Every structure is written in structure tokens, then in C-alpha cells.
Short mmCIF file of C-alpha atoms in Angstrom, two decimals:
data_model
loop_
_atom_site.label_atom_id
_atom_site.label_comp_id
_atom_site.label_asym_id
_atom_site.label_seq_id
_atom_site.Cartn_x
_atom_site.Cartn_y
_atom_site.Cartn_z
CA PHE A 1 -0.24 0.13 -0.08
CA HIS A 2 1.86 3.02 -1.25
CA LYS A 3 1.17 6.38 0.53
CA ILE A 4 1.99 9.71 -1.47
CA VAL A 5 0.84 12.05 0.68
CA LEU A 6 0.73 11.71 4.80
CA GLY A 7 -1.87 14.06 6.77
CA MET A 8 -3.97 16.63 5.31
CA ILE A 9 -3.62 19.21 2.37
CA SER A 10 -4.74 22.22 1.07
CA VAL A 11 -7.65 22.04 -1.54
CA SER A 12 -4.61 23.27 -4.72
CA GLU A 13 -2.28 20.85 -3.25
CA ALA A 14 -5.22 17.87 -3.30
CA LYS A 15 -6.05 19.40 -6.94
CA ARG A 16 -2.01 19.78 -8.41
CA LEU A 17 -2.04 15.39 -7.22
CA MET A 18 -5.22 15.10 -8.64
CA MET A 19 -4.48 16.42 -12.23
CA ALA A 20 -0.98 14.46 -12.25
CA ALA A 21 -2.49 11.87 -12.13
CA VAL A 22 -4.73 11.93 -14.98
CA PRO A 23 -3.89 9.54 -17.45
CA ASP A 24 -3.55 10.67 -21.26
CA PRO A 25 -7.24 10.84 -23.07
CA VAL A 26 -8.32 8.01 -25.33
CA VAL A 27 -9.04 9.53 -28.50
CA ILE A 28 -11.82 7.53 -30.94
CA ASP A 29 -13.93 8.66 -33.35
CA LEU A 30 -17.59 9.23 -33.45
CA PRO A 31 -20.67 10.22 -36.15
CA ILE A 32 -21.11 13.54 -35.81
CA ALA A 33 -24.67 13.00 -34.71
CA LYS A 34 -23.03 11.92 -31.56
CA ALA A 35 -20.40 13.68 -30.86
CA SER A 36 -22.57 16.18 -28.97
CA ASP A 37 -20.50 17.38 -24.88
CA HIS A 38 -17.65 15.36 -26.09
CA PHE A 39 -14.22 16.72 -26.04
CA ALA A 40 -11.96 17.42 -29.76
CA GLY A 41 -9.43 14.81 -30.00
CA SER A 42 -7.51 16.63 -31.97
CA ASP A 43 -7.35 19.70 -34.51
CA ILE A 44 -10.26 19.31 -37.09
CA ARG A 45 -10.40 20.91 -40.23
CA ALA A 46 -12.72 21.29 -42.91
CA PRO A 47 -12.93 19.13 -45.85
CA PHE A 48 -14.52 22.09 -48.15
CA ASP A 49 -15.12 25.51 -47.77
CA HIS A 50 -18.13 27.70 -45.86
CA PRO A 51 -19.10 28.56 -47.64
CA LEU A 52 -19.13 26.06 -50.91
CA PHE A 53 -19.33 28.85 -53.76
CA ASN A 54 -20.34 32.33 -53.01
CA CYS A 55 -24.19 31.98 -52.49
CA SER A 56 -26.75 35.22 -52.12
CA ALA A 57 -27.40 36.93 -48.73
CA VAL A 58 -31.26 37.21 -49.96
CA ASP A 59 -34.40 36.89 -52.04
CA GLY A 60 -33.29 39.92 -54.40
CA TYR A 61 -32.05 39.78 -58.33
CA ALA A 62 -28.25 39.20 -59.20
CA PHE A 63 -26.29 41.28 -61.72
CA HIS A 64 -22.98 42.86 -62.14
CA PHE A 65 -22.88 45.94 -60.32
CA GLU A 66 -21.82 48.09 -63.13
CA ASP A 67 -25.05 48.18 -64.62
CA VAL A 68 -27.01 48.94 -61.41
CA HIS A 69 -28.12 52.35 -62.41
CA GLY A 70 -30.02 51.56 -65.88
CA PRO A 71 -32.73 49.17 -66.14
CA MET A 72 -31.60 46.08 -66.90
CA GLN A 73 -33.76 42.22 -68.43
CA VAL A 74 -34.48 39.57 -65.74
CA CYS A 75 -33.35 37.27 -67.97
CA ASP A 76 -33.85 33.92 -65.42
CA GLU A 77 -34.06 32.38 -62.00
CA VAL A 78 -31.92 30.05 -59.56
CA GLN A 79 -33.45 29.29 -56.10
CA ALA A 80 -31.35 27.54 -53.78
CA GLY A 81 -30.20 24.25 -54.47
CA GLY A 82 -30.25 25.73 -58.72
CA THR A 83 -27.54 26.15 -60.87
CA LEU A 84 -27.57 28.22 -64.27
CA ASP A 85 -25.27 27.23 -67.37
CA ASN A 86 -25.33 30.54 -68.68
CA ALA A 87 -23.71 33.97 -67.44
CA VAL A 88 -25.46 36.98 -67.02
CA GLY A 89 -24.47 39.42 -69.73
CA PRO A 90 -24.50 43.62 -69.93
CA ALA A 91 -27.58 45.45 -68.62
CA GLN A 92 -28.77 41.49 -67.39
CA CYS A 93 -30.09 39.99 -64.42
CA VAL A 94 -31.73 36.90 -62.96
CA ARG A 95 -34.10 36.90 -60.22
CA ILE A 96 -31.82 35.01 -57.41
CA PHE A 97 -33.65 33.24 -53.93
CA THR A 98 -31.22 33.70 -50.52
CA GLY A 99 -28.78 30.90 -50.82
CA ALA A 100 -28.58 30.15 -54.04
CA GLU A 101 -25.43 30.31 -56.02
CA VAL A 102 -24.68 33.94 -58.19
CA PRO A 103 -24.35 32.84 -61.35
CA GLU A 104 -21.45 33.67 -63.46
CA GLY A 105 -21.53 37.28 -64.78
CA ALA A 106 -23.25 38.61 -61.49
CA ASP A 107 -20.80 40.07 -58.43
CA THR A 108 -23.95 42.06 -56.65
CA VAL A 109 -27.10 41.24 -55.34
CA VAL A 110 -29.72 43.64 -54.17
CA MET A 111 -32.66 43.12 -51.85
CA GLN A 112 -36.05 42.46 -53.66
CA GLU A 113 -37.73 45.33 -52.33
CA TYR A 114 -35.72 47.93 -53.33
CA CYS A 115 -36.78 46.83 -56.88
CA THR A 116 -39.04 48.15 -59.28
CA ARG A 117 -40.42 45.52 -61.40
CA ASP A 118 -42.25 45.97 -64.41
CA GLY A 119 -42.64 43.03 -66.68
CA ASP A 120 -39.31 41.58 -67.10
CA MET A 121 -37.15 44.51 -66.22
CA ILE A 122 -36.21 45.97 -62.82
CA THR A 123 -34.53 49.09 -61.88
CA VAL A 124 -32.88 49.65 -58.61
CA ASP A 125 -33.10 52.32 -56.21
CA ASP A 126 -30.74 51.50 -53.01
CA ALA A 127 -28.36 54.12 -52.79
CA ARG A 128 -26.15 52.24 -50.16
CA LEU A 129 -25.75 48.99 -52.45
CA VAL A 130 -22.05 48.53 -52.87
CA ARG A 131 -20.47 45.96 -55.46
CA GLY A 132 -20.43 42.16 -53.90
CA GLY A 133 -23.24 44.02 -52.23
CA ASN A 134 -25.64 41.11 -49.94
CA ILE A 135 -22.94 38.11 -51.55
CA ARG A 136 -21.61 35.71 -48.98
CA LYS A 137 -18.55 34.95 -50.35
CA GLN A 138 -16.87 31.06 -50.95
CA GLY A 139 -14.88 30.14 -47.91
CA GLN A 140 -16.33 33.82 -46.45
CA GLN A 141 -16.36 31.75 -43.30
CA ILE A 142 -13.41 29.14 -43.36
CA LYS A 143 -10.87 27.59 -46.30
CA ALA A 144 -10.69 23.99 -47.00
CA GLU A 145 -7.92 22.74 -44.67
CA GLY A 146 -8.93 25.75 -42.15
CA THR A 147 -8.86 24.87 -38.90
CA VAL A 148 -12.73 24.66 -37.61
CA VAL A 149 -12.49 23.20 -33.68
CA VAL A 150 -9.10 23.10 -31.62
CA LYS A 151 -8.15 19.53 -29.74
CA GLY A 152 -9.57 20.36 -26.37
CA THR A 153 -13.06 22.55 -27.17
CA VAL A 154 -16.17 21.29 -26.15
CA LEU A 155 -18.49 20.02 -29.09
CA ASN A 156 -21.67 21.82 -28.31
CA ALA A 157 -24.46 22.57 -30.30
CA SER A 158 -23.50 25.34 -32.62
CA ALA A 159 -19.82 23.50 -32.79
CA ILE A 160 -21.56 20.44 -34.17
CA GLY A 161 -23.59 22.45 -36.36
CA LEU A 162 -20.09 24.19 -37.53
CA LEU A 163 -18.70 20.95 -38.62
CA ALA A 164 -21.35 19.60 -40.08
CA CYS A 165 -21.71 23.18 -42.42
CA VAL A 166 -17.91 22.20 -43.61
CA GLY A 167 -18.76 18.32 -44.79
CA VAL A 168 -17.43 16.97 -41.10
CA VAL A 169 -19.24 13.67 -40.90
CA THR A 170 -16.86 11.95 -37.67
CA VAL A 171 -14.74 13.19 -35.43
CA PRO A 172 -11.81 12.78 -33.32
CA VAL A 173 -12.92 12.74 -29.51
CA GLY A 174 -11.87 12.12 -26.19
CA ARG A 175 -13.51 8.81 -25.18
CA VAL A 176 -16.09 9.27 -21.64
CA PRO A 177 -14.49 6.67 -18.99
CA GLU A 178 -16.63 4.92 -17.78
CA VAL A 179 -18.08 5.55 -14.11
CA SER A 180 -19.24 3.18 -11.49
CA ILE A 181 -20.17 4.30 -8.12
CA ILE A 182 -20.19 2.57 -4.63
CA ARG A 183 -22.42 3.71 -2.13
CA THR A 184 -21.26 1.93 0.88
CA GLY A 185 -23.50 1.92 4.50
CA GLY A 186 -26.12 -0.54 6.12
CA GLU A 187 -28.30 2.13 7.46
CA PHE A 188 -30.50 2.25 4.46
CA THR A 189 -34.07 0.88 3.57
CA GLU A 190 -35.31 0.09 0.84
CA PRO A 191 -37.00 2.87 -2.15
CA GLY A 192 -40.59 2.85 -1.86
CA ALA A 193 -39.94 1.36 1.97
CA THR A 194 -41.39 2.29 5.49
CA PRO A 195 -37.92 3.27 6.87
CA ALA A 196 -37.41 0.81 9.59
CA PRO A 197 -35.98 2.32 13.01
CA GLY A 198 -32.68 3.44 11.94
CA LYS A 199 -32.79 3.54 8.54
CA ILE A 200 -32.49 6.44 6.53
CA PHE A 201 -33.12 7.13 2.29
CA SER A 202 -30.81 6.74 -0.05
CA SER A 203 -29.84 9.46 -2.30
CA ASN A 204 -25.98 9.77 -3.02
CA ASP A 205 -26.38 6.33 -5.11
CA LEU A 206 -28.90 8.30 -7.19
CA MET A 207 -27.75 12.10 -7.39
CA LEU A 208 -24.24 10.61 -8.76
CA SER A 209 -26.14 8.76 -11.40
CA VAL A 210 -27.97 11.75 -12.83
CA ALA A 211 -25.17 14.27 -12.24
CA LEU A 212 -23.08 11.76 -14.15
CA LYS A 213 -25.52 11.86 -17.22
CA GLU A 214 -26.14 15.80 -17.12
CA VAL A 215 -23.15 16.97 -16.66
CA LEU A 216 -20.84 14.53 -18.10
CA SER A 217 -22.64 12.91 -20.69
CA CYS A 218 -21.88 9.30 -18.54
CA ALA A 219 -24.12 6.95 -19.49
CA GLY A 220 -25.46 3.20 -17.66
CA ASN A 221 -22.92 3.93 -14.68
CA GLU A 222 -23.09 0.90 -12.39
CA VAL A 223 -24.05 0.73 -8.94
CA PHE A 224 -22.86 -1.15 -6.35
CA THR A 225 -23.87 -1.39 -2.53
CA ALA A 226 -22.34 -2.58 0.18
CA ARG A 227 -22.61 -3.28 4.33
CA ASP A 228 -19.78 -2.32 6.03
CA SER A 229 -18.22 -5.45 5.50
CA MET A 230 -14.26 -5.74 4.94
CA ASP A 231 -15.75 -8.94 2.31
CA GLU A 232 -18.68 -6.58 0.72
CA LEU A 233 -16.67 -3.14 0.25
CA ARG A 234 -13.87 -5.78 -1.43
CA TRP A 235 -16.26 -7.29 -3.58
CA SER A 236 -18.24 -4.21 -4.64
CA PHE A 237 -14.33 -2.46 -5.11
CA GLU A 238 -13.37 -5.65 -7.73
CA ARG A 239 -16.26 -5.70 -9.54
CA ALA A 240 -16.55 -2.11 -9.96
CA LEU A 241 -12.78 -2.19 -11.26
CA GLU A 242 -14.02 -4.73 -13.32
CA VAL A 243 -16.05 -2.78 -15.25
CA SER A 244 -14.52 1.25 -14.57
CA GLU A 245 -12.31 3.22 -15.18
CA VAL A 246 -13.81 5.25 -12.10
CA VAL A 247 -15.22 4.57 -8.89
CA ILE A 248 -16.63 7.11 -6.84
CA CYS A 249 -17.87 5.50 -3.58
CA THR A 250 -19.60 7.27 -1.30
CA GLY A 251 -19.32 6.65 3.19
CA GLY A 252 -16.50 5.31 5.18
CA VAL A 253 -13.24 7.05 3.82
CA SER A 254 -12.91 8.74 7.69
CA VAL A 255 -10.80 6.89 10.29
CA GLY A 256 -14.59 5.71 12.64
CA ASP A 257 -14.13 2.12 13.52
CA HIS A 258 -16.96 1.33 10.82
CA ASP A 259 -15.00 3.13 8.07
CA LEU A 260 -13.44 0.46 6.12
CA VAL A 261 -12.57 2.18 2.25
CA LEU A 262 -9.34 2.72 3.62
CA PRO A 263 -8.09 -0.19 5.27
CA VAL A 264 -9.96 -2.26 2.01
CA LEU A 265 -8.06 -0.49 -0.65
CA GLN A 266 -4.97 -0.83 1.38
CA GLN A 267 -5.38 -4.30 1.41
CA MET A 268 -5.91 -4.06 -2.67
CA GLY A 269 -2.71 -2.48 -2.84
CA ALA A 270 -4.01 0.71 -3.77
CA GLU A 271 -1.87 3.80 -3.96
CA LEU A 272 -3.39 6.47 -2.15
CA ILE A 273 -2.50 10.06 -3.72
CA PHE A 274 -4.27 11.87 -0.79
CA HIS A 275 -6.02 11.63 1.76
CA CYS A 276 -7.94 14.53 3.86
CA VAL A 277 -8.53 17.39 2.75
CA ALA A 278 -8.53 21.16 4.48
CA GLN A 279 -12.06 22.01 2.98
CA LYS A 280 -15.19 22.46 4.28
CA PRO A 281 -17.48 20.08 3.21
CA GLY A 282 -15.58 16.71 2.47
CA LYS A 283 -12.18 16.88 4.94
CA PRO A 284 -11.92 13.41 4.87
CA MET A 285 -11.77 12.85 1.16
CA LEU A 286 -9.16 10.52 -0.82
CA PHE A 287 -8.11 9.69 -3.57
CA ALA A 288 -6.07 6.57 -4.76
CA ARG A 289 -4.77 4.76 -7.64
CA ILE A 290 -4.64 0.63 -8.59
CA ASN A 291 -4.15 -0.84 -11.28
CA GLY A 292 -3.70 1.99 -13.19
CA LYS A 293 -7.54 3.37 -12.06
CA PHE A 294 -9.01 5.36 -10.07
CA VAL A 295 -11.28 5.85 -7.08
CA PHE A 296 -13.00 8.74 -5.01
CA GLY A 297 -13.49 8.44 -1.69
CA LEU A 298 -15.74 10.60 -1.08
CA PRO A 299 -18.15 11.47 2.51
CA GLY A 300 -21.39 10.55 3.03
CA ASN A 301 -22.95 13.31 3.91
CA PRO A 302 -25.11 13.98 0.37
CA ARG A 303 -23.91 17.92 0.36
CA ALA A 304 -20.35 17.27 0.88
CA VAL A 305 -20.32 14.32 -2.27
CA MET A 306 -21.95 16.84 -4.57
CA VAL A 307 -19.69 19.98 -3.19
CA LEU A 308 -16.54 17.29 -4.30
CA PHE A 309 -18.36 15.77 -7.52
CA TRP A 310 -18.32 19.88 -8.77
CA GLU A 311 -15.28 20.48 -7.45
CA TYR A 312 -13.13 17.26 -8.06
CA VAL A 313 -14.53 14.47 -9.74
CA VAL A 314 -15.80 16.79 -12.93
CA LEU A 315 -12.44 18.53 -12.91
CA PHE A 316 -10.68 14.62 -13.36
CA LEU A 317 -13.42 12.79 -15.49
CA GLN A 318 -13.13 16.15 -17.86
CA ALA A 319 -9.69 16.21 -18.15
CA MET A 320 -9.49 12.53 -18.90
CA GLN A 321 -11.60 13.04 -22.51
CA GLY A 322 -8.57 15.64 -23.15
CA ALA A 323 -10.97 18.77 -22.18
CA ALA A 324 -9.00 22.17 -22.77
CA ASP A 325 -10.24 23.98 -19.90
CA PRO A 326 -11.60 20.92 -17.94
CA GLY A 327 -13.33 21.33 -14.63
CA LEU A 328 -16.53 24.55 -13.55
CA LYS A 329 -15.55 27.59 -15.18
CA SER A 330 -14.69 30.27 -12.92
CA ASN A 331 -14.23 34.57 -12.62
CA VAL A 332 -14.18 36.89 -9.42
CA LEU A 333 -16.98 39.30 -8.92
CA LYS A 334 -17.81 41.70 -5.45
CA LEU A 335 -19.32 39.89 -2.35
CA ARG A 336 -22.42 41.63 -1.44
CA ASP A 337 -22.02 41.29 2.47
CA PRO A 338 -18.91 41.02 4.77
CA LEU A 339 -17.75 37.70 5.40
CA VAL A 340 -16.43 36.13 8.66
CA VAL A 341 -15.07 32.56 8.85
CA LYS A 342 -14.14 29.86 11.48
CA GLY A 343 -11.65 27.56 11.49
CA ASP A 344 -8.96 26.84 9.44
CA ARG A 345 -10.29 25.26 6.47
CA ALA A 346 -11.22 26.44 2.94
CA GLU A 347 -14.74 26.34 2.23
CA PHE A 348 -16.67 26.21 -0.76
CA ARG A 349 -20.11 28.42 0.11
CA ALA A 350 -23.72 27.83 -2.18
CA ALA A 351 -24.07 31.18 -3.46
CA ILE A 352 -26.46 33.10 -6.27
CA VAL A 353 -25.49 36.07 -8.45
CA ARG A 354 -27.49 38.96 -8.42
CA ASP A 355 -26.93 41.95 -10.53
CA GLY A 356 -22.43 40.91 -10.23
CA HIS A 357 -22.59 40.73 -7.00
CA VAL A 358 -21.88 37.38 -4.88
CA GLU A 359 -25.27 36.50 -2.54
CA LEU A 360 -24.35 33.89 -0.21
CA LEU A 361 -27.18 31.07 1.02
CA ARG A 362 -27.65 29.64 4.60
CA ASP A 363 -24.38 27.72 5.60
CA GLU A 364 -25.60 24.35 5.99
CA GLY A 365 -24.55 21.37 6.72
CA SER A 366 -23.37 18.55 4.95
CA HIS A 367 -25.43 16.39 5.29
CA MET A 368 -27.84 19.41 3.83
CA LEU A 369 -28.77 20.14 -0.08
CA HIS A 370 -31.46 22.67 -0.26
CA SER A 371 -29.12 25.45 -0.93
CA LEU A 372 -27.28 23.45 -3.67
CA VAL A 373 -30.73 23.31 -5.63
CA HIS A 374 -31.11 26.96 -5.64
CA ALA A 375 -26.76 27.53 -6.05
CA ASP A 376 -25.55 29.64 -9.61
CA VAL A 377 -22.32 29.18 -7.82
CA LEU A 378 -20.36 27.84 -5.47
CA ALA A 379 -17.80 30.86 -3.43
CA TYR A 380 -14.00 29.82 -2.63
CA VAL A 381 -13.38 31.13 0.54
CA PRO A 382 -9.42 29.85 0.66
CA GLU A 383 -7.66 28.57 4.12
CA ASN A 384 -6.24 31.47 4.43
CA ARG A 385 -8.28 34.26 3.97
CA ARG A 386 -10.82 34.67 6.94
CA SER A 387 -12.89 37.68 6.50
CA TYR A 388 -14.30 39.88 3.58
CA LEU A 389 -16.01 43.50 3.69
CA LYS A 390 -19.01 44.55 1.18
CA ASP A 391 -17.60 44.28 -2.43
CA ASP A 392 -14.41 42.18 -1.30
CA PRO A 393 -13.85 40.13 -4.82
CA ILE A 394 -14.31 36.40 -3.89
CA GLU A 395 -13.81 33.49 -6.56
CA VAL A 396 -16.45 32.01 -7.60
CA HIS A 397 -17.26 28.58 -9.40
CA TRP A 398 -20.76 28.39 -11.40
CA LEU A 399 -22.45 25.23 -11.26
CA PRO A 400 -24.05 23.45 -14.60
CA LYS A 401 -27.39 24.65 -14.97
#
């Protein structure tokens, strides 16, 4: 059993050690329709120009700009998806519709609202029209072989749309790691049943399953349960590590008589990267590596589980997928009210943002989730900062919505 860090460490040191352990992303090719919310596994280049050709941006008439001041004869019509075989000649124009290819001989399009048509003749009345007006030039957005998205970019709807515009069919992405959940403890009642004395309803397993699906597109995560038994817990870890690369365990990570995660991992020969972080909530958190796979040992209290998931697990799993900027997005805003913090640990506080100011919600215990339901951000109070005045800057981490 190899232990890298002894004793309680800071949040920044814990994250540094965790990120140093991130393995290289596994890059796979996916059809573009299935690549949403993945991260680009390499720079993705355009197979074709966009636009593919000079096309009209409006419904109107296409002509040579030299003829703008005289009457022109409408000699043909071209719709989106169509082409013309013949070039537009002097004093001629063609009726054209948005998205249609501008025919040879034409270099300008006038909107139909600025034209007067009499039979097959038009005159133009648009003092602002310039040569090349209302034409989307070939390659104006991107040229063939140009970079569409860079490595590590999240492939959101806009990125998927842009890739489709340039003819991309498959994309290299960082593969989403398989994740399993282990819920420890013998205090839980079956869903839908009336709790017996001393029993409680389980929430962490369901909460983490939903969080993985919503935030990381991890679907079909297996959930294992183990009572406070060395044999049961080891069995759960062995099964979870067989089917996944990352295991999130809740409960049993402190140092009480029934906290068995640490001794079980010790028995299995795991490499403990850190155990105990100077943070609130979630001080007993541990992070370990075993046979190239990873274990997050989170406390059993639901609030601590959710905060640590956002602050650590999301960061690690996105980095495993090759995200250029993994983890919650952060910035610095002004605090609405003064704040005094007790103790010597860093804190993650639920807060809302109103008019650019951070308003802290009630400081709930680590077993309470109510304020997280309404929070916009987690306000981060480092261990070396114990007080804030009104309008002092404070770091915030934006929660997924």
C-alpha cells in the first residue's frame, strides 16, 4: 500500500496531485450526430470551403454592378440548390433566392424590396448598395483545410453545426471514461419502503448517477452497494474496477471503527495519492490509484458528495477526455455582504449571483442539500482568507445549469 501524501493537505495541492495523475485521453472516432458534449480529440479541419460557393444572402436580383444605374432585363431565375448554365450578360439580371449560387457574370445582389419590376425589366433604387453586396463569398467563414475547432474544444450544438456546415462526417473525440458508483453503509432502506427505526433513504447513488449523465454524458453507470463489511466492500470494489476506469465511493472514508474504505484499498494494494483535504465540506476525501484505475472516496453526507463531485470529479473526468479547460468555469465577483469564516479550512459556499454581486446562501451542514438546489455558484474561500468586507472580490465556480 503506497501512500504519496501523509496528513491533511490544501485544496490546491489536492487538485495538483489529482491532475498530475490524469492519464492520456483515449481518442476515438464518432459520427458527428453522436459527438455532442464530447471534447475534440485533435484539431478538426474543414474538408470543404464554407460557404461552398458564392451565394445570395437575400431574395432579390443578381447582376453586374456596372449596370446598377440602368434598367436590366430579368433573363432567368435560380433557387437554392440550383445553378445556371449561362452567364449573366450586360444589362441583364437573374431572379435569385437566399442560398442560391450566384451565376457567372454577376457580382452583386440587390434585395427585392429595393427594386421596381415592370414585366421582365427592373430598376434598382438602393443608394447603399456596393459591389459585392448581399453575397456570401466562397470560403468567407472558413477555407478547406482550415481549422474548424481546436483540440480540447467541447462539441456543443454550435460546434456540431459548424462541423456539419463544412462537410465533416466523423470526428475524433476523447472517449468518455466508464464510471461506477459504490454506496457504502447498512443504514439504508429500500426505495418506496417505510424506513425501519434507524434507517434512512438513500440519495447519493441516485444523485451521482444523474450528475454523471447530466454533466458528463456518462450513461449506464453501474451502482454497487456494500454494508460496512470488509468482504462486501472488497467485492464491490473488485466488481466496479472490472467494469470501469473510475470508481466513486460514498461513505466509509473517515477514521471511525466502521470506516473501511481505506483498509480495503490497503488490502487491495492501492496507491493512495491523498487522504484528507483542508476543506469544508469534505475533509475526509481520498483519491487513490489501483492498477491504472482511479478511486474517489467521498464522505457519506450528500452535500459533501455533491460539492466534491463538482469540484474534483468533474475536473478529473473532463481532463481524462482531453478538455482544454476542464472543470467548472470560474471568475471573480464582488461579495454583497461582509463575511467572517471560522476555522482553518477552505470552504465551498453555495451562492446566487444578482446584479454582478455574490449573495451567499445559508451555511448548511454537510448533510443538507437545500441551498445547492438554488445556487448559481460555489463561492470559494481559501484557507488563508478568513474575512471579507462588502464588495470585496471573491472567486466563484459556476454550477452547471
